[in-house]
Amino acid sequence: MTSVVGVPVNPVPTQVGPAARAAEPAVRLAADLDALDRQSLTDLTAHNLAGTLAAIAAHPAARRHWFGDRETVRLGDLPIFTADDLARGSPPGSSDLVLDSAVSGMVLRSSGTTGRRKVLYHSWAFNDRVAALGARGVRAAVGEHLPRRVAVCLAPAELNGAFDFAMNICQRLGAQAYPVGSGMDRDELLEVMAVHCIDTLIASPGFATRLIGTAGAGERLGHLERLLYIGENMGVGRRTLLGSAVPGLRITSLAYSTSETGPIGYQCAQQNDNVHHLHEDVIIAEAVDAATGDSVAAGAAADLAVTVLSDTGMPLLRYLVGDRVRILPGDCPCGSVATRIDIVGRADQTMNIDSTTVSRDLVMAHLAGLGATDPATVQVQVLRDDQGFDLRILFADTLPGTLTTDAVRTELSRGYHLGRVFTSPTIRSFTVVRAPLSAFAGNGRGKTPFFVELSPTSTDPEETR
Ligand SMILES: [Zn+2]
């Protein structure tokens, strides 16, 4: 049996025949989610689910796609919807999932780590809601201390909505936005931030670490009070580094959000690291086993499936986000009844090294015994050319000295898959390098991947200190 975790939403099947004309909007947003009591929130979510199902039912292609020939729908009876399902059903190849945004709105593309691209046709109304949820979430985190002068250092555009999202949040909070992007010269950016007394930085953890975590940057950023990060988990190592570079820096998630779903979670003032409240009025979260679709008990790590409640754009039902989460039991000390989720990490990341597929979880499982347990403090670099490849593992310079080249090679060679990498005829060398987190290689979108492929002529990270 599949149960909806968080709130028992539509335990009885909902008729998906012609929708009664409702006097109020089919999907409503709470102005302040944290002010609702449990019953009010449950009622609101149920109202929004019914509105979503009715909107889908009113659209023949979407109805067929989501409901088949069902006359009544119970969310938990629908199959889990995977990233591949979305890629197959998404525009421009198919408009089955698109309710009203086929010719107007915001088009986003989600790259994903593997497989097909997913394309989203979000309506302008949905885009407005994305911004409203983002601003509501930041308000919950900052309380009275609203951002005033904000440097938005996210990769702009390229069919990714993050930059626009952050700018819209600044507008709704009444802040002054500095649309920096991700390509500005580092010295020039530090200069701008100092001269304009920037108090808030919006960036990925990787970008922030490369900007702030290097020698001398902290002294130039005396006005910086808060980092609002998005795009990946912060990790303890980076949090510690940033906190020592800029004493008193408050580090908060801007949002837990994806291109496909819009904001899923937000942080209150009591939360840090990877714990978020759920935007529970418009998001139904389930912890499931991705392979079977079965529900997983609250508190256990599982794959996150979300239902995006919307009567416009491309609502998604039981969509597998690709993240591993724990749904936390009990209430938050902040007083909000909104469900809390702890993002354990992206569902496993993999890289194909010389015909052998190696996963992050596998590598980390081997390294744990040597004292490396936080994937954000490790980066596997493959330096490849036509003749072969060099394998290099970066460890944050704060990790224990047990992580030597010999010890790591011995440990990794024990694994069947990893062992094959070390016996590959085209491997030239293996080295372990100690490097500051700020010297880890980023990708074009400001993230710091666990696996990265580099040109053999790229700069040695030791020389970038
Ligand atoms: Zn809270």
CSV table of C-alpha atoms and ligand atoms in Angstrom, one decimal:
chain,number,residue,atom,x,y,z
A,1,MET,CA,0.0,0.0,0.0
A,2,THR,CA,1.2,3.5,-0.8
A,3,SER,CA,0.4,6.1,1.7
A,4,VAL,CA,1.0,9.8,1.2
A,5,VAL,CA,3.4,10.9,3.9
A,6,GLY,CA,2.9,14.2,5.6
A,7,VAL,CA,-0.8,14.7,5.1
A,8,PRO,CA,-3.4,12.0,4.4
A,9,VAL,CA,-4.5,13.6,1.1
A,10,ASN,CA,-7.4,12.3,-0.8
A,11,PRO,CA,-7.8,9.0,1.0
A,12,VAL,CA,-11.1,8.6,-0.9
A,13,PRO,CA,-11.0,8.7,-4.7
A,14,THR,CA,-11.8,12.0,-6.4
A,15,GLN,CA,-14.2,12.1,-9.2
A,16,VAL,CA,-12.5,13.5,-12.3
A,17,GLY,CA,-15.6,14.1,-14.4
A,18,PRO,CA,-16.6,17.6,-15.4
A,19,ALA,CA,-15.4,19.9,-12.6
A,20,ALA,CA,-18.0,22.0,-10.8
A,21,ARG,CA,-17.4,25.7,-11.3
A,22,ALA,CA,-15.7,26.8,-8.1
A,23,ALA,CA,-16.3,30.2,-6.7
A,24,GLU,CA,-12.7,30.5,-5.5
A,25,PRO,CA,-9.4,29.7,-7.2
A,26,ALA,CA,-8.8,26.0,-7.8
A,27,VAL,CA,-5.3,26.2,-6.3
A,28,ARG,CA,-4.7,28.7,-3.5
A,29,LEU,CA,-1.4,29.7,-1.8
A,30,ALA,CA,-1.3,30.4,1.9
A,31,ALA,CA,0.1,33.9,2.6
A,32,ASP,CA,1.9,32.6,5.6
A,33,LEU,CA,2.1,28.8,5.6
A,34,ASP,CA,3.7,28.7,9.1
A,35,ALA,CA,0.7,30.5,10.6
A,36,LEU,CA,-1.7,27.6,9.7
A,37,ASP,CA,-2.8,24.9,12.1
A,38,ARG,CA,-2.6,21.3,11.0
A,39,GLN,CA,-6.3,21.0,10.1
A,40,SER,CA,-6.3,24.2,8.0
A,41,LEU,CA,-3.2,23.1,6.1
A,42,THR,CA,-4.6,19.6,5.5
A,43,ASP,CA,-7.8,21.2,4.2
A,44,LEU,CA,-5.9,23.6,1.9
A,45,THR,CA,-3.7,20.9,0.5
A,46,ALA,CA,-6.8,18.7,-0.2
A,47,HIS,CA,-8.6,21.7,-1.8
A,48,ASN,CA,-5.5,22.3,-4.0
A,49,LEU,CA,-5.2,18.6,-5.0
A,50,ALA,CA,-8.9,18.4,-6.0
A,51,GLY,CA,-8.3,21.6,-8.1
A,52,THR,CA,-5.3,20.1,-9.7
A,53,LEU,CA,-7.0,16.8,-10.6
A,54,ALA,CA,-10.0,18.7,-12.0
A,55,ALA,CA,-7.8,20.9,-14.1
A,56,ILE,CA,-6.0,17.8,-15.5
A,57,ALA,CA,-9.3,16.1,-16.1
A,58,ALA,CA,-10.6,19.0,-18.1
A,59,HIS,CA,-7.7,18.7,-20.5
A,60,PRO,CA,-8.3,15.5,-22.7
A,61,ALA,CA,-4.6,14.7,-23.5
A,62,ALA,CA,-3.4,15.4,-20.0
A,63,ARG,CA,-6.3,13.4,-18.6
A,64,ARG,CA,-5.4,10.4,-20.8
A,65,HIS,CA,-1.7,10.7,-19.9
A,66,TRP,CA,-2.2,10.9,-16.1
A,67,PHE,CA,-5.4,9.0,-15.5
A,68,GLY,CA,-5.8,6.6,-18.3
A,69,ASP,CA,-9.4,5.5,-18.3
A,70,ARG,CA,-9.9,6.0,-14.5
A,71,GLU,CA,-13.2,7.7,-13.6
A,72,THR,CA,-12.0,8.4,-10.1
A,73,VAL,CA,-8.5,9.1,-9.0
A,74,ARG,CA,-6.7,8.4,-5.7
A,75,LEU,CA,-3.2,9.9,-5.9
A,76,GLY,CA,-1.6,6.9,-4.3
A,77,ASP,CA,-3.0,4.6,-7.0
A,78,LEU,CA,-1.2,6.5,-9.8
A,79,PRO,CA,2.2,5.1,-10.8
A,80,ILE,CA,5.4,6.9,-9.8
A,81,PHE,CA,6.5,9.3,-12.6
A,82,THR,CA,10.2,9.1,-13.4
A,83,ALA,CA,12.5,11.7,-14.9
A,84,ASP,CA,12.6,9.5,-18.1
A,85,ASP,CA,8.8,9.5,-18.2
A,86,LEU,CA,8.9,13.3,-18.0
A,87,ALA,CA,11.6,13.5,-20.7
A,88,ARG,CA,9.4,11.3,-23.0
A,89,GLY,CA,6.3,13.2,-22.3
A,90,SER,CA,7.7,16.7,-22.3
A,91,PRO,CA,7.6,19.4,-25.0
A,92,PRO,CA,8.4,19.9,-27.8
A,93,GLY,CA,7.9,16.2,-28.6
A,94,SER,CA,4.6,16.0,-26.8
A,95,SER,CA,2.3,18.6,-25.3
A,96,ASP,CA,0.2,16.0,-23.4
A,97,LEU,CA,1.4,17.3,-20.0
A,98,VAL,CA,0.8,21.0,-20.9
A,99,LEU,CA,-2.4,22.4,-19.6
A,100,ASP,CA,-2.4,26.0,-20.9
A,101,SER,CA,1.2,27.1,-21.5
A,102,ALA,CA,1.9,25.7,-25.0
A,103,VAL,CA,2.4,29.1,-26.6
A,104,SER,CA,3.1,31.4,-23.7
A,105,GLY,CA,5.1,31.3,-20.5
A,106,MET,CA,8.6,30.3,-19.5
A,107,VAL,CA,10.4,27.4,-21.1
A,108,LEU,CA,13.0,25.7,-18.9
A,109,ARG,CA,15.2,22.7,-19.6
A,110,SER,CA,16.5,20.4,-16.9
A,111,SER,CA,19.8,18.9,-17.6
A,112,GLY,CA,19.9,16.1,-15.1
A,113,THR,CA,23.0,14.1,-14.5
A,114,THR,CA,22.2,11.4,-17.0
A,115,GLY,CA,19.8,10.5,-19.7
A,116,ARG,CA,17.3,12.6,-21.6
A,117,ARG,CA,16.6,16.3,-21.3
A,118,LYS,CA,13.4,17.4,-19.6
A,119,VAL,CA,11.7,20.5,-21.0
A,120,LEU,CA,9.1,22.4,-19.0
A,121,TYR,CA,6.5,24.8,-20.3
A,122,HIS,CA,5.7,26.8,-17.2
A,123,SER,CA,2.9,29.3,-17.6
A,124,TRP,CA,3.5,32.9,-16.5
A,125,ALA,CA,1.0,32.3,-13.8
A,126,PHE,CA,3.0,29.4,-12.5
A,127,ASN,CA,6.2,31.5,-12.8
A,128,ASP,CA,4.6,34.1,-10.6
A,129,ARG,CA,3.8,31.5,-8.1
A,130,VAL,CA,7.4,30.2,-8.2
A,131,ALA,CA,8.5,33.7,-7.2
A,132,ALA,CA,5.9,34.0,-4.5
A,133,LEU,CA,6.9,30.7,-3.0
A,134,GLY,CA,10.5,31.7,-3.1
A,135,ALA,CA,9.9,35.0,-1.4
A,136,ARG,CA,7.6,33.4,1.2
A,137,GLY,CA,10.4,30.9,1.9
A,138,VAL,CA,13.1,33.5,2.4
A,139,ARG,CA,10.8,35.5,4.7
A,140,ALA,CA,10.5,32.5,6.9
A,141,ALA,CA,14.3,32.2,7.1
A,142,VAL,CA,15.2,35.8,7.7
A,143,GLY,CA,12.3,37.2,9.7
A,144,GLU,CA,12.9,40.9,10.3
A,145,HIS,CA,16.3,40.9,8.8
A,146,LEU,CA,15.3,41.3,5.2
A,147,PRO,CA,18.1,41.3,2.6
A,148,ARG,CA,18.8,44.9,1.4
A,149,ARG,CA,21.6,44.8,-1.2
A,150,VAL,CA,21.8,41.5,-2.9
A,151,ALA,CA,24.4,40.2,-5.3
A,152,VAL,CA,22.8,37.5,-7.4
A,153,CYS,CA,25.7,35.3,-8.5
A,154,LEU,CA,23.9,32.5,-10.3
A,155,ALA,CA,24.5,31.3,-13.9
A,156,PRO,CA,22.0,33.4,-15.9
A,157,ALA,CA,19.7,31.8,-18.4
A,158,GLU,CA,20.7,28.8,-20.6
A,159,LEU,CA,17.2,27.6,-20.2
A,160,ASN,CA,17.7,27.5,-16.4
A,161,GLY,CA,15.4,29.5,-14.2
A,162,ALA,CA,17.5,30.0,-11.1
A,163,PHE,CA,18.8,33.5,-11.9
A,164,ASP,CA,15.4,34.8,-12.8
A,165,PHE,CA,14.0,33.2,-9.7
A,166,ALA,CA,16.5,34.9,-7.4
A,167,MET,CA,15.9,38.3,-9.1
A,168,ASN,CA,12.1,37.9,-8.7
A,169,ILE,CA,12.6,37.1,-5.0
A,170,CYS,CA,14.7,40.2,-4.6
A,171,GLN,CA,11.9,42.2,-6.2
A,172,ARG,CA,9.2,40.8,-4.0
A,173,LEU,CA,11.3,41.4,-0.9
A,174,GLY,CA,11.8,45.0,-1.9
A,175,ALA,CA,15.6,44.5,-1.9
A,176,GLN,CA,18.1,46.1,-4.3
A,177,ALA,CA,19.3,43.5,-6.7
A,178,TYR,CA,22.8,43.3,-8.3
A,179,PRO,CA,22.5,41.0,-11.3
A,180,VAL,CA,26.1,39.7,-11.3
A,181,GLY,CA,25.7,36.3,-12.9
A,182,SER,CA,28.4,33.7,-12.6
A,183,GLY,CA,31.1,34.9,-15.0
A,184,MET,CA,32.3,38.2,-13.4
A,185,ASP,CA,36.0,38.5,-12.6
A,186,ARG,CA,36.5,37.6,-9.0
A,187,ASP,CA,38.5,40.6,-8.0
A,188,GLU,CA,36.1,42.9,-9.6
A,189,LEU,CA,33.1,41.2,-7.9
A,190,LEU,CA,34.8,41.5,-4.5
A,191,GLU,CA,35.3,45.2,-5.3
A,192,VAL,CA,31.7,45.7,-6.2
A,193,MET,CA,30.5,43.9,-3.1
A,194,ALA,CA,32.8,46.0,-0.9
A,195,VAL,CA,32.0,49.4,-2.6
A,196,HIS,CA,28.2,48.8,-2.5
A,197,CYS,CA,28.1,47.3,1.0
A,198,ILE,CA,26.5,44.1,-0.3
A,199,ASP,CA,24.8,42.4,2.7
A,200,THR,CA,23.5,39.3,1.0
A,201,LEU,CA,25.0,36.9,-1.5
A,202,ILE,CA,22.9,34.5,-3.6
A,203,ALA,CA,25.1,31.8,-5.1
A,204,SER,CA,25.7,28.1,-5.3
A,205,PRO,CA,27.8,26.7,-2.4
A,206,GLY,CA,30.6,26.0,-4.9
A,207,PHE,CA,30.6,29.6,-6.2
A,208,ALA,CA,30.4,31.1,-2.7
A,209,THR,CA,33.3,28.9,-1.6
A,210,ARG,CA,35.5,29.8,-4.6
A,211,LEU,CA,34.6,33.5,-4.0
A,212,ILE,CA,34.9,33.8,-0.3
A,213,GLY,CA,37.0,30.9,0.8
A,214,THR,CA,40.3,32.1,-0.6
A,215,ALA,CA,42.8,34.1,1.3
A,216,GLY,CA,42.0,37.8,1.8
A,217,ALA,CA,38.4,37.7,0.5
A,218,GLY,CA,36.9,37.8,4.0
A,219,GLU,CA,38.5,41.1,5.0
A,220,ARG,CA,36.9,42.7,1.9
A,221,LEU,CA,33.4,41.5,2.8
A,222,GLY,CA,32.8,43.2,6.1
A,223,HIS,CA,29.2,44.1,5.1
A,224,LEU,CA,28.3,40.6,4.1
A,225,GLU,CA,25.7,39.2,6.5
A,226,ARG,CA,24.0,36.3,4.7
A,227,LEU,CA,24.6,33.7,2.1
A,228,LEU,CA,21.5,32.3,0.4
A,229,TYR,CA,22.6,29.3,-1.4
A,230,ILE,CA,20.8,27.1,-4.0
A,231,GLY,CA,21.6,24.3,-6.4
A,232,GLU,CA,23.3,21.8,-4.2
A,233,ASN,CA,23.8,20.9,-0.5
A,234,MET,CA,26.2,23.1,1.5
A,235,GLY,CA,28.0,20.4,3.4
A,236,VAL,CA,29.7,20.8,6.8
A,237,GLY,CA,33.2,21.4,5.3
A,238,ARG,CA,32.1,24.4,3.2
A,239,ARG,CA,29.9,25.8,5.9
A,240,THR,CA,32.8,25.7,8.3
A,241,LEU,CA,35.2,27.3,5.8
A,242,LEU,CA,32.8,30.1,4.9
A,243,GLY,CA,32.0,30.8,8.6
A,244,SER,CA,35.6,31.2,9.4
A,245,ALA,CA,36.3,33.4,6.3
A,246,VAL,CA,33.4,35.8,7.2
A,247,PRO,CA,32.7,35.5,10.9
A,248,GLY,CA,29.0,35.8,11.7
A,249,LEU,CA,27.9,34.9,8.2
A,250,ARG,CA,24.4,33.4,8.2
A,251,ILE,CA,24.1,30.6,5.7
A,252,THR,CA,20.6,29.7,4.6
A,253,SER,CA,19.1,27.8,1.7
A,254,LEU,CA,17.5,30.2,-0.8
A,255,ALA,CA,15.1,27.4,-1.6
A,256,TYR,CA,15.0,23.7,-2.3
A,257,SER,CA,13.7,23.9,-5.8
A,258,THR,CA,14.0,22.2,-9.2
A,259,SER,CA,13.3,23.4,-12.7
A,260,GLU,CA,10.6,20.8,-13.1
A,261,THR,CA,8.6,21.5,-9.9
A,262,GLY,CA,9.4,25.0,-8.7
A,263,PRO,CA,10.1,25.5,-5.0
A,264,ILE,CA,9.6,22.3,-2.9
A,265,GLY,CA,11.0,23.5,0.4
A,266,TYR,CA,12.2,26.5,2.4
A,267,GLN,CA,14.2,26.9,5.6
A,268,CYS,CA,12.9,28.6,8.8
A,269,ALA,CA,15.2,30.3,11.2
A,270,GLN,CA,15.6,27.1,13.2
A,271,GLN,CA,16.9,25.1,10.3
A,272,ASN,CA,20.2,24.8,8.6
A,273,ASP,CA,22.2,22.3,6.5
A,274,ASN,CA,19.8,20.2,4.5
A,275,VAL,CA,16.6,20.4,6.5
A,276,HIS,CA,13.7,22.2,4.9
A,277,HIS,CA,10.0,22.8,5.5
A,278,LEU,CA,7.8,21.7,2.7
A,279,HIS,CA,5.6,24.2,0.8
A,280,GLU,CA,2.9,21.9,1.8
A,281,ASP,CA,-0.1,23.8,0.5
A,282,VAL,CA,1.1,23.2,-3.1
A,283,ILE,CA,3.5,20.3,-2.8
A,284,ILE,CA,2.7,16.8,-1.6
A,285,ALA,CA,5.9,14.9,-0.7
A,286,GLU,CA,6.2,11.1,-0.5
A,287,ALA,CA,9.2,9.1,0.6
A,288,VAL,CA,9.3,6.1,-1.7
A,289,ASP,CA,11.5,3.3,-3.0
A,290,ALA,CA,12.1,4.4,-6.6
A,291,ALA,CA,12.4,0.9,-7.8
A,292,THR,CA,9.1,-0.4,-6.5
A,293,GLY,CA,7.1,2.8,-5.8
A,294,ASP,CA,6.4,1.5,-2.3
A,295,SER,CA,6.3,4.0,0.5
A,296,VAL,CA,9.1,4.2,3.1
A,297,ALA,CA,8.6,4.8,6.8
A,298,ALA,CA,9.0,8.4,8.0
A,299,GLY,CA,12.5,9.0,9.2
A,300,ALA,CA,14.2,6.6,6.8
A,301,ALA,CA,16.2,7.7,3.8
A,302,ALA,CA,14.2,7.3,0.6
A,303,ASP,CA,13.6,8.7,-2.8
A,304,LEU,CA,11.5,11.8,-2.9
A,305,ALA,CA,8.4,11.9,-5.1
A,306,VAL,CA,6.5,15.1,-5.2
A,307,THR,CA,3.1,16.1,-6.5
A,308,VAL,CA,3.0,19.7,-7.8
A,309,LEU,CA,-0.5,21.1,-7.2
A,310,SER,CA,-1.3,23.5,-10.0
A,311,ASP,CA,-4.1,24.2,-12.3
A,312,THR,CA,-1.8,25.9,-14.8
A,313,GLY,CA,1.3,25.1,-16.7
A,314,MET,CA,2.6,21.5,-16.2
A,315,PRO,CA,1.4,20.0,-12.9
A,316,LEU,CA,3.3,16.8,-12.0
A,317,LEU,CA,1.9,13.9,-10.1
A,318,ARG,CA,4.2,11.6,-8.0
A,319,TYR,CA,7.3,12.9,-9.8
A,320,LEU,CA,10.6,11.3,-8.7
A,321,VAL,CA,12.8,14.4,-8.1
A,322,GLY,CA,16.1,12.5,-8.1
A,323,ASP,CA,17.0,13.4,-4.5
A,324,ARG,CA,17.2,11.2,-1.4
A,325,VAL,CA,15.4,12.6,1.6
A,326,ARG,CA,14.2,11.7,5.0
A,327,ILE,CA,10.8,13.0,6.1
A,328,LEU,CA,11.3,14.0,9.7
A,329,PRO,CA,8.7,13.1,12.3
A,330,GLY,CA,7.5,15.6,14.8
A,331,ASP,CA,7.1,19.4,14.7
A,332,CYS,CA,9.7,22.0,14.2
A,333,PRO,CA,10.8,24.2,17.2
A,334,CYS,CA,9.7,27.3,15.1
A,335,GLY,CA,6.1,26.3,15.6
A,336,SER,CA,5.2,25.7,12.0
A,337,VAL,CA,3.3,22.5,11.4
A,338,ALA,CA,4.6,22.2,7.8
A,339,THR,CA,6.3,18.9,7.2
A,340,ARG,CA,10.1,18.8,7.4
A,341,ILE,CA,12.4,17.0,5.0
A,342,ASP,CA,16.1,16.4,5.3
A,343,ILE,CA,17.8,16.2,1.9
A,344,VAL,CA,20.3,13.5,2.2
A,345,GLY,CA,21.7,14.1,-1.3
A,346,ARG,CA,21.2,13.7,-4.9
A,347,ALA,CA,20.2,10.2,-5.8
A,348,ASP,CA,23.6,8.5,-6.6
A,349,GLN,CA,25.9,10.2,-9.1
A,350,THR,CA,27.9,8.1,-11.5
A,351,MET,CA,30.7,8.5,-14.0
A,352,ASN,CA,31.9,6.1,-16.7
A,353,ILE,CA,35.6,5.7,-16.4
A,354,ASP,CA,37.1,3.7,-19.2
A,355,SER,CA,34.0,1.6,-19.7
A,356,THR,CA,33.5,1.1,-16.0
A,357,THR,CA,30.6,2.8,-14.2
A,358,VAL,CA,31.6,4.1,-10.9
A,359,SER,CA,29.2,5.7,-8.4
A,360,ARG,CA,29.7,8.4,-5.8
A,361,ASP,CA,28.1,6.2,-3.1
A,362,LEU,CA,30.5,3.4,-3.9
A,363,VAL,CA,33.5,5.7,-3.7
A,364,MET,CA,32.3,7.2,-0.5
A,365,ALA,CA,31.6,3.8,1.1
A,366,HIS,CA,35.3,2.9,0.6
A,367,LEU,CA,36.6,6.3,1.8
A,368,ALA,CA,34.5,6.3,5.0
A,369,GLY,CA,37.0,4.1,6.8
A,370,LEU,CA,39.8,6.5,6.0
A,371,GLY,CA,38.0,9.4,7.5
A,372,ALA,CA,36.2,11.0,4.5
A,373,THR,CA,32.4,11.0,5.0
A,374,ASP,CA,31.1,14.2,3.4
A,375,PRO,CA,30.9,14.0,-0.4
A,376,ALA,CA,31.3,17.8,-0.6
A,377,THR,CA,34.9,17.4,0.6
A,378,VAL,CA,35.8,15.0,-2.1
A,379,GLN,CA,36.2,15.4,-5.9
A,380,VAL,CA,37.1,12.7,-8.4
A,381,GLN,CA,38.9,14.2,-11.4
A,382,VAL,CA,39.5,12.3,-14.6
A,383,LEU,CA,42.1,14.0,-16.8
A,384,ARG,CA,41.7,12.4,-20.2
A,385,ASP,CA,43.2,12.7,-23.6
A,386,ASP,CA,43.3,10.4,-26.7
A,387,GLN,CA,46.0,8.2,-25.2
A,388,GLY,CA,44.5,7.5,-21.8
A,389,PHE,CA,43.7,9.2,-18.5
A,390,ASP,CA,45.1,10.3,-15.2
A,391,LEU,CA,42.9,9.8,-12.1
A,392,ARG,CA,43.1,12.3,-9.3
A,393,ILE,CA,41.1,12.6,-6.1
A,394,LEU,CA,40.9,15.9,-4.3
A,395,PHE,CA,40.4,16.0,-0.6
A,396,ALA,CA,39.6,19.1,1.4
A,397,ASP,CA,42.7,20.1,3.3
A,398,THR,CA,40.7,19.8,6.5
A,399,LEU,CA,40.4,16.0,6.2
A,400,PRO,CA,42.6,13.6,8.2
A,401,GLY,CA,46.1,12.7,7.0
A,402,THR,CA,45.2,9.1,6.7
A,403,LEU,CA,44.0,9.8,3.1
A,404,THR,CA,47.3,9.2,1.4
A,405,THR,CA,47.7,8.2,-2.2
A,406,ASP,CA,48.7,4.7,-1.2
A,407,ALA,CA,46.0,4.2,1.4
A,408,VAL,CA,43.3,5.4,-0.9
A,409,ARG,CA,44.5,3.3,-3.9
A,410,THR,CA,44.6,0.2,-1.7
A,411,GLU,CA,41.1,0.8,-0.3
A,412,LEU,CA,39.5,1.7,-3.6
A,413,SER,CA,41.2,-1.3,-5.4
A,414,ARG,CA,39.3,-3.6,-3.0
A,415,GLY,CA,36.0,-2.8,-4.8
A,416,TYR,CA,35.2,-4.9,-7.9
A,417,HIS,CA,34.2,-1.9,-10.1
A,418,LEU,CA,36.8,0.4,-8.7
A,419,GLY,CA,39.5,-2.3,-9.0
A,420,ARG,CA,38.8,-2.5,-12.7
A,421,VAL,CA,39.6,1.2,-13.1
A,422,PHE,CA,43.0,0.8,-11.4
A,423,THR,CA,43.9,-2.2,-13.7
A,424,SER,CA,42.7,-0.4,-16.9
A,425,PRO,CA,45.3,-0.5,-19.6
A,426,THR,CA,44.8,3.3,-20.2
A,427,ILE,CA,45.2,4.6,-16.7
A,428,ARG,CA,48.5,6.5,-16.5
A,429,SER,CA,48.6,7.7,-12.9
A,430,PHE,CA,46.6,8.0,-9.7
A,431,THR,CA,47.2,10.7,-7.2
A,432,VAL,CA,45.6,12.1,-4.1
A,433,VAL,CA,45.8,15.9,-3.8
A,434,ARG,CA,45.0,18.0,-0.8
A,435,ALA,CA,43.3,21.2,-1.8
A,436,PRO,CA,41.3,24.0,-0.2
A,437,LEU,CA,37.6,23.6,-1.1
A,438,SER,CA,37.8,26.8,-3.1
A,439,ALA,CA,40.2,25.0,-5.5
A,440,PHE,CA,37.6,22.3,-6.4
A,441,ALA,CA,36.6,22.4,-10.0
A,442,GLY,CA,33.2,23.8,-10.7
A,443,ASN,CA,30.9,23.2,-13.7
A,444,GLY,CA,29.6,26.0,-15.9
A,445,ARG,CA,26.5,26.3,-13.7
A,446,GLY,CA,28.3,27.0,-10.5
A,447,LYS,CA,28.0,23.6,-9.0
A,448,THR,CA,30.8,21.4,-7.7
A,449,PRO,CA,30.4,18.0,-9.2
A,450,PHE,CA,31.6,14.9,-7.4
A,451,PHE,CA,33.0,13.5,-10.7
A,452,VAL,CA,34.5,15.9,-13.1
A,453,GLU,CA,36.4,15.3,-16.4
A,454,LEU,CA,39.2,17.8,-17.1
A,455,SER,CA,41.8,18.3,-19.7
A,456,PRO,CA,45.2,16.9,-18.8
A,457,THR,CA,46.7,20.4,-19.2
A,458,SER,CA,44.3,22.0,-16.6
A,459,THR,CA,46.0,23.7,-13.7
A,460,ASP,CA,47.1,21.6,-10.8
A,461,PRO,CA,44.8,22.5,-7.8
A,462,GLU,CA,47.9,22.8,-5.6
A,463,GLU,CA,49.1,25.7,-7.7
A,464,THR,CA,45.8,27.6,-7.4
A,465,ARG,CA,46.2,28.2,-3.7
B,1,ZN,ZN,10.7,25.5,11.4
